[in-house]
Amino acid sequence: MGFSSVGFARLEAQALAADAQGLQAWLAQQFHGDMDFMQRHAAQRADPALLFEGARSAIMVTLDYRPADPDWQAHFWQGLQDPARATISSYAWGRDYHKILRNRLQRLALALEQRIGAFRHRAFCDSAPVMEVALAQRAGLGWRGKHTLLLDRQQGSMFFLGSLYTDLDLPEPGQAPSSHCGTCTQCIDICPTQAIVAPYRLDARRCISYLTIEHRGPIDESLRAAIGNRLYGCDDCQAACPWNKFARAPVAPSLVGELAPRAGLDQAVLLDLWSWDEAQFLARTEGSPIRRIGYWRWRRNLIVVTGNALRSPSLPQALRSALSAAVQAIVDAADSDEILREHACWALAQGQGCDAYP
Ligand code: B12
Ligand code: SF4
Ligand code: SF4
């Protein structure tokens, strides 16, 4: 099916009790921001039987998505320095991974049924109330890095997780892999917004991935500059992690095609993206996870990235004029949304020194 690793985890509330406590502590600190779904479905995360009656074991899988470019880390850091670019997290360059994982997990379930007979199952990837990292850790697929993601010595962390809940009794490995983070703190140190407030503690409200993908309102002004040219998602804590030297690109030919960059998203040019109207946004992000954020958030992010480009002294003059004009059009349009207009005023002020912004 193109998965990179597989393991089994028992689906017992008791086995997940420590993680459920961690989740409650995280929610109590309001680290989830406006991701209400994290609060609403916390009970189902903690007790798999509330999501899937008769749950016994999960088949946990990983699927690699590192870019094919062998020098991807160097090119990643270079891309972040270029104000003419807009960077998009590499997991989102190709087809929506939710669909890829769920389809393949369903096919896996059917293949298993042909061998062992019918069993009850349900496939999940990301969008259901499942504690995927905790379950994958129990299944022996890696340890939790200080950036909170699952990490493995042969695979780094640039893989998706998927789970197949079943009513089967499958053997869980006795001991989860031990941590190999040691005294390293590179993910914490590199984070542009200091979102990793302590090892294994992520304040999502500061995380650029949250701000550009999940967050629905205005982006806090104090965090805008640190977003740099990150238009959608953020890969910094993973790119900085030494174990991601071993991250792997997908090898199954069908996956290579499905995850291959679409619509030039791996090399996006900021000015080009300004020419996308809503219909073009929808057409070019069809089948991509980016589509879910909708055109409003896409524009909000584009304005923030443009403001940061305008602050850069290395931005060529012709490009500066063209980008300023694009943002000015949002300020001038009679029917502009108030939040977008405020972001646009902020962006213009970045080119003129911040005093110009009220
Ligand atoms: C919500 C969510 C987010 C949020 C919050 C992330 C987070 N760390 O919680 C945001 C939008 C920020 C996000 C970002 C990203 N995500 Co995300 N996300 C999820 C989701 C849906 C739930 C994660 C979750 O349960 N968070 C709740 C908190 C409590 O969990 P936690 O941080 O892991 O914390 C645990 C402990 O550290 C401890 N703890 C944490 N805080 C505290 C505080 C106290 C006081 C205590 C005592 C304990 C404690 O308790 C928790 C339970 O053990 C999962 C999919 C899923 N269904 O599981 C994907 C998932 C984790 N994300 C994924 C990815 C790829 C990303 C990004 C890399 C995407 C990107 N490039 O932009 C970034 C990485 C940012 C980062 N460093 O985490 C992958 C990770 C794959 C892997 N290798 O592990 C997942 C598994 C999706 C998937 N199916 O592949 N994500
Ligand atoms: S994804 Fe980016 S902003 Fe979020 S924790 Fe990692 S480095 Fe920080
Ligand atoms: S950067 Fe260092 S501390 Fe962070 S997850 Fe990787 S090994 Fe662990």
XYZ file of C-alpha atoms and ligand atoms in Angstrom:
465
model
C 0.000 0.000 0.000
C 3.061 2.300 0.065
C 3.188 2.601 3.841
C 6.631 2.947 5.380
C 5.980 1.247 8.692
C 3.186 -0.492 10.533
C 2.460 -1.468 14.137
C -0.402 -2.333 16.473
C -1.724 -0.421 19.478
C -4.341 -1.505 22.016
C -7.366 0.793 22.053
C -7.965 0.998 25.779
C -8.764 4.202 27.603
C -6.538 3.002 30.434
C -3.524 2.655 28.124
C -4.080 6.216 26.918
C -4.720 7.734 30.354
C -1.402 9.620 30.615
C -1.861 11.130 27.134
C -5.455 12.066 27.969
C -4.143 13.943 30.996
C -1.600 15.739 28.810
C -4.402 16.684 26.416
C -6.501 18.058 29.300
C -3.542 20.112 30.577
C -2.977 21.460 27.058
C -6.650 22.399 26.699
C -6.719 23.974 30.166
C -3.923 26.316 29.083
C -6.013 27.302 26.023
C -3.132 26.161 23.786
C -5.681 24.999 21.208
C -6.745 28.570 20.361
C -9.895 28.488 18.235
C -9.572 24.780 17.309
C -12.835 24.102 19.164
C -12.918 20.561 17.779
C -9.983 19.670 20.047
C -12.081 20.576 23.100
C -15.388 19.210 21.798
C -14.135 15.717 21.035
C -11.574 15.320 23.826
C -13.516 12.446 25.395
C -13.447 10.441 22.155
C -9.700 11.019 21.809
C -9.159 9.687 25.308
C -11.496 6.696 24.955
C -11.495 5.073 21.481
C -14.641 3.046 22.321
C -16.637 6.296 22.272
C -15.644 6.797 18.644
C -15.794 3.161 17.504
C -17.899 0.741 19.494
C -16.069 -2.470 20.328
C -12.671 -0.959 19.533
C -9.846 -3.371 20.446
C -6.695 -2.579 18.445
C -5.519 -0.034 15.935
C -3.304 -0.805 12.969
C -1.078 2.274 12.865
C 0.818 3.223 9.710
C 3.233 5.884 8.532
C 3.590 7.261 5.013
C 6.677 9.270 4.045
C 6.354 12.646 2.330
C 9.825 14.213 2.326
C 10.425 16.182 -0.913
C 12.204 14.163 -3.609
C 14.986 16.782 -3.897
C 18.030 15.178 -2.170
C 19.170 18.650 -1.057
C 15.748 19.661 0.235
C 16.923 21.050 3.594
C 19.402 23.518 2.021
C 16.806 24.590 -0.544
C 14.197 24.939 2.175
C 16.306 27.422 4.181
C 17.237 29.321 1.004
C 13.576 29.607 0.011
C 12.690 31.183 3.353
C 15.210 33.984 2.699
C 13.715 35.010 -0.641
C 11.116 37.807 -0.308
C 9.894 37.205 -3.865
C 8.776 33.693 -2.882
C 5.910 32.323 -0.838
C 6.692 29.060 0.903
C 4.160 26.306 1.284
C 4.716 23.398 3.606
C 5.914 20.399 1.610
C 3.234 18.079 2.987
C 0.690 20.148 1.034
C 2.372 20.268 -2.387
C 0.512 17.274 -3.791
C -2.797 15.466 -3.366
C -4.579 15.741 -0.018
C -2.937 13.187 2.291
C -6.188 12.586 4.197
C -7.619 10.978 1.084
C -4.442 9.096 0.186
C -4.105 7.550 3.646
C -7.779 6.729 4.125
C -8.079 5.071 0.696
C -5.005 2.967 1.291
C -6.092 1.987 4.795
C -9.454 0.879 3.409
C -7.716 -1.186 0.747
C -5.519 -2.696 3.451
C -8.622 -3.650 5.451
C -10.202 -5.336 2.410
C -6.989 -7.221 1.642
C -6.821 -8.409 5.255
C -10.460 -9.501 5.191
C -9.727 -11.698 2.200
C -7.142 -13.519 4.293
C -8.627 -13.633 7.768
C -12.360 -13.114 7.196
C -14.620 -10.175 7.988
C -13.868 -7.837 10.866
C -15.132 -4.416 11.891
C -12.879 -1.512 11.012
C -12.745 2.200 10.368
C -9.924 4.206 8.795
C -8.822 7.582 10.152
C -6.243 10.124 9.185
C -5.855 13.397 11.011
C -9.399 14.705 10.928
C -11.024 12.354 13.480
C -10.696 12.538 17.282
C -7.883 10.001 17.465
C -4.649 10.450 19.437
C -2.532 9.466 16.497
C 0.907 10.317 17.852
C 0.258 8.574 21.177
C -1.108 5.453 19.437
C 1.739 5.329 16.909
C 4.194 5.615 19.779
C 2.519 2.727 21.585
C 2.638 0.765 18.323
C 6.426 1.139 18.326
C 6.645 3.446 15.308
C 8.862 6.046 16.974
C 9.295 8.380 19.914
C 7.759 11.796 20.474
C 10.256 14.539 19.592
C 10.440 17.728 21.617
C 8.565 19.417 18.746
C 5.701 17.001 19.703
C 5.802 15.036 16.421
C 6.572 11.332 16.111
C 10.179 10.703 15.192
C 12.123 7.646 14.111
C 15.823 7.006 13.594
C 15.381 5.601 10.074
C 12.570 7.922 8.993
C 12.882 11.258 10.793
C 9.442 12.845 11.278
C 8.396 13.771 7.748
C 5.669 11.178 7.481
C 1.909 11.166 7.922
C 0.162 8.945 10.417
C -2.932 6.894 9.726
C -4.949 4.508 11.850
C -7.284 1.624 11.206
C -9.459 1.034 14.258
C -10.511 -2.612 14.454
C -12.320 -5.062 16.709
C -9.343 -7.429 16.419
C -6.991 -8.345 19.236
C -3.547 -7.545 17.918
C -0.304 -7.689 19.875
C 1.069 -4.346 21.046
C 4.848 -4.265 21.458
C 5.733 -4.314 25.145
C 7.818 -1.190 25.164
C 7.624 1.994 23.104
C 10.919 3.099 21.451
C 13.053 5.238 23.733
C 13.753 8.890 22.949
C 16.847 9.885 20.995
C 16.421 13.636 21.436
C 18.999 13.714 24.220
C 20.079 17.247 25.084
C 19.219 18.595 21.619
C 16.864 21.609 21.529
C 17.199 22.619 17.867
C 13.486 22.509 17.100
C 12.731 24.719 20.113
C 15.501 27.188 19.293
C 14.650 27.552 15.599
C 10.895 28.098 16.011
C 10.265 31.594 14.597
C 7.433 32.364 17.042
C 8.645 30.453 20.129
C 5.582 28.252 19.881
C 7.309 25.296 21.562
C 7.094 26.841 25.012
C 8.850 23.861 26.655
C 9.882 20.419 25.391
C 6.726 18.537 24.240
C 4.506 21.600 24.905
C 3.218 23.425 21.871
C 1.169 26.593 22.225
C -0.709 26.268 18.951
C -1.811 29.905 19.164
C 1.777 30.901 18.364
C 2.467 28.162 15.791
C 2.652 29.359 12.172
C 1.028 26.151 11.045
C -1.999 26.996 13.208
C -1.973 30.699 12.299
C -1.880 30.110 8.537
C -4.082 26.985 8.339
C -6.460 26.591 11.273
C -6.941 30.090 12.644
C -9.985 31.816 11.221
C -9.616 35.419 12.422
C -7.035 38.186 12.233
C -3.417 37.209 12.839
C -2.022 38.847 15.946
C 0.134 41.743 14.828
C 3.006 40.760 17.099
C 3.345 37.433 15.233
C 3.092 38.683 11.647
C 6.750 39.576 11.066
C 7.927 36.149 12.261
C 5.725 34.462 9.650
C 8.191 35.685 7.019
C 7.245 34.212 3.639
C 5.454 31.154 5.076
C 2.141 31.274 3.270
C 0.731 27.913 4.344
C 2.087 25.735 7.154
C 5.596 25.690 8.560
C 8.377 23.123 8.401
C 11.120 24.824 10.407
C 11.101 22.597 13.503
C 11.304 19.543 11.260
C 13.929 20.953 8.896
C 16.114 21.789 11.907
C 15.831 18.322 13.420
C 19.034 16.302 12.897
C 17.025 13.085 12.530
C 15.361 14.455 9.412
C 18.600 13.831 7.518
C 17.099 10.344 7.385
C 13.604 11.450 6.332
C 12.499 9.575 3.239
C 10.710 10.539 0.052
C 7.909 8.158 -0.995
C 9.117 5.323 -3.218
C 5.946 3.569 -4.430
C 5.436 4.914 -7.996
C 1.738 5.658 -7.377
C 2.621 7.727 -4.300
C 5.375 9.613 -6.076
C 2.715 10.765 -8.544
C 0.095 11.565 -5.910
C 2.452 13.581 -3.720
C 4.298 15.311 -6.578
C 4.029 19.124 -6.433
C 1.012 20.570 -8.246
C 0.417 24.052 -9.675
C 4.051 25.050 -8.918
C 3.302 25.058 -5.188
C 6.870 23.993 -4.321
C 8.319 27.079 -6.034
C 5.486 29.555 -5.551
C 6.200 33.126 -6.631
C 4.428 35.699 -4.502
C 3.382 38.043 -7.295
C 1.956 35.166 -9.367
C -0.272 34.155 -6.473
C -1.793 37.637 -6.354
C -3.235 37.026 -9.813
C -5.342 34.107 -8.562
C -8.979 35.063 -8.129
C -11.255 32.826 -6.089
C -12.149 30.607 -9.055
C -8.462 30.086 -9.834
C -7.673 29.398 -6.181
C -10.361 26.723 -6.131
C -9.253 25.228 -9.448
C -5.537 25.128 -8.612
C -6.012 23.704 -5.148
C -8.571 21.088 -6.153
C -7.749 17.817 -4.378
C -5.110 19.602 -2.253
C -5.289 20.093 1.532
C -4.811 23.825 0.907
C -8.333 24.165 -0.457
C -9.760 23.628 3.019
C -8.536 27.024 4.259
C -10.652 28.801 1.654
C -9.937 31.947 -0.297
C -10.329 34.369 2.657
C -7.568 32.798 4.758
C -5.421 32.365 1.638
C -5.704 36.133 0.964
C -5.082 37.010 4.607
C -1.875 34.948 4.540
C -0.862 36.429 1.191
C -1.193 39.935 2.628
C 0.959 39.081 5.674
C 3.655 37.487 3.506
C 3.561 40.518 1.193
C 3.944 42.892 4.159
C 7.026 40.950 5.178
C 8.381 41.085 1.610
C 7.864 44.878 1.513
C 9.980 45.196 4.653
C 12.901 43.452 2.938
C 15.575 45.817 1.568
C 16.529 43.238 -1.075
C 13.123 43.320 -2.796
C 13.604 44.613 -6.384
C 11.905 47.979 -6.977
C 9.612 46.820 -9.786
C 8.382 43.946 -7.668
C 7.937 46.242 -4.681
C 5.686 48.510 -6.778
C 3.636 45.612 -8.141
C 3.130 44.038 -4.696
C 2.281 47.392 -3.102
C -0.315 47.979 -5.821
C -1.907 44.584 -5.180
C -2.226 45.305 -1.460
C -3.348 48.893 -2.047
C -6.218 47.527 -4.158
C -7.522 45.709 -1.066
C -7.362 48.908 0.985
C -9.179 50.850 -1.739
C -11.888 48.363 -2.679
C -15.203 49.600 -1.347
C -16.374 46.078 -0.539
C -13.171 44.900 1.214
C -13.566 42.843 4.348
C -12.515 44.921 7.391
C -10.041 42.357 8.711
C -8.336 41.989 5.348
C -8.230 45.781 4.960
C -6.536 46.124 8.353
C -3.946 43.469 7.370
C -3.419 45.306 4.067
C -2.799 48.655 5.846
C -0.300 46.887 8.073
C 1.391 45.333 5.022
C 1.739 48.695 3.246
C 3.170 50.241 6.389
C 5.923 47.595 6.424
C 7.357 49.124 3.242
C 7.344 52.633 4.689
C 8.571 51.998 8.190
C 6.132 50.856 10.806
C 5.219 54.379 11.995
C 2.903 54.720 9.038
C 0.584 52.127 10.591
C -1.800 53.390 13.289
C -4.181 19.685 16.327
C -3.046 19.293 15.404
C -2.142 20.302 15.050
C -2.119 21.665 15.744
C -1.488 21.484 17.134
C -0.219 20.626 17.112
C 0.112 19.955 18.426
N 1.363 19.660 18.625
O -0.770 19.716 19.219
C -1.307 22.502 14.734
C -2.261 23.193 13.760
C -0.394 23.556 15.340
C -0.544 21.412 13.975
C 0.620 21.648 13.291
C 1.336 20.662 12.617
N 0.949 19.405 12.372
Co -0.623 18.622 13.196
N -1.999 17.686 14.018
C -2.920 17.985 14.910
C -3.797 16.762 15.272
C -5.132 16.901 14.528
C -4.027 16.568 16.784
C -2.755 16.686 17.630
C -3.098 16.726 19.086
O -3.729 15.812 19.580
N -2.751 17.797 19.790
C -3.080 17.950 21.188
C -1.834 18.083 22.022
C -2.244 18.024 23.501
O -1.022 16.962 21.744
P 0.549 17.026 21.727
O 1.082 18.362 21.353
O 0.956 15.885 20.897
O 0.928 16.860 23.298
C 1.085 15.631 23.977
C 2.194 15.733 25.018
O 3.274 16.512 24.554
C 1.514 16.231 26.256
N 1.371 17.707 26.455
C 1.253 18.682 25.551
N 1.086 19.883 26.147
C 1.096 19.669 27.471
C 0.991 20.569 28.535
C 1.084 20.086 29.846
C 0.993 21.060 30.955
C 1.234 18.667 30.089
C 1.282 18.112 31.449
C 1.328 17.781 28.989
C 1.269 18.285 27.696
O 0.208 15.714 26.161
C -0.154 15.381 24.826
C -0.654 13.944 24.808
O 0.366 13.053 25.056
C -2.926 15.574 14.696
C -3.720 14.408 14.109
C -4.359 13.573 15.193
N -5.628 13.258 15.046
O -3.704 13.211 16.149
C -2.067 16.265 13.618
C -0.585 15.808 13.420
C 0.039 15.710 14.804
N 0.021 16.912 12.697
C 0.879 16.540 11.842
C 1.674 17.447 11.080
C 2.425 16.870 9.890
C 1.752 18.809 11.435
C 2.727 19.864 10.887
C 4.133 19.335 10.633
C 2.125 20.477 9.584
C 2.919 21.612 8.987
N 4.036 21.339 8.307
O 2.542 22.766 9.065
C 2.699 20.936 12.026
C 3.782 20.675 13.091
C 3.704 21.581 14.291
C 4.220 20.888 15.561
N 5.467 21.131 15.932
O 3.460 20.128 16.170
C 1.025 15.026 11.779
C 2.307 14.606 12.495
C 2.994 13.345 11.945
C 4.148 12.956 12.846
N 5.281 12.612 12.276
O 4.055 12.975 14.038
C -0.296 14.564 12.476
C -0.197 13.267 13.277
C -1.358 14.419 11.354
C -1.178 13.124 10.541
N -2.176 12.265 10.503
O -0.166 12.860 9.945
N -1.145 20.221 14.115
S 5.635 24.413 12.817
Fe 6.898 26.307 12.785
S 5.866 27.716 14.185
Fe 5.019 25.659 14.574
S 6.274 24.825 16.226
Fe 7.262 24.169 14.339
S 8.769 25.787 13.890
Fe 7.360 26.613 15.397
S 15.336 18.857 16.883
Fe 16.362 17.741 18.535
S 14.998 17.971 20.304
Fe 13.817 18.516 18.494
S 12.788 16.621 17.935
Fe 14.708 16.697 16.753
S 16.192 15.562 18.009
Fe 14.451 16.031 19.330
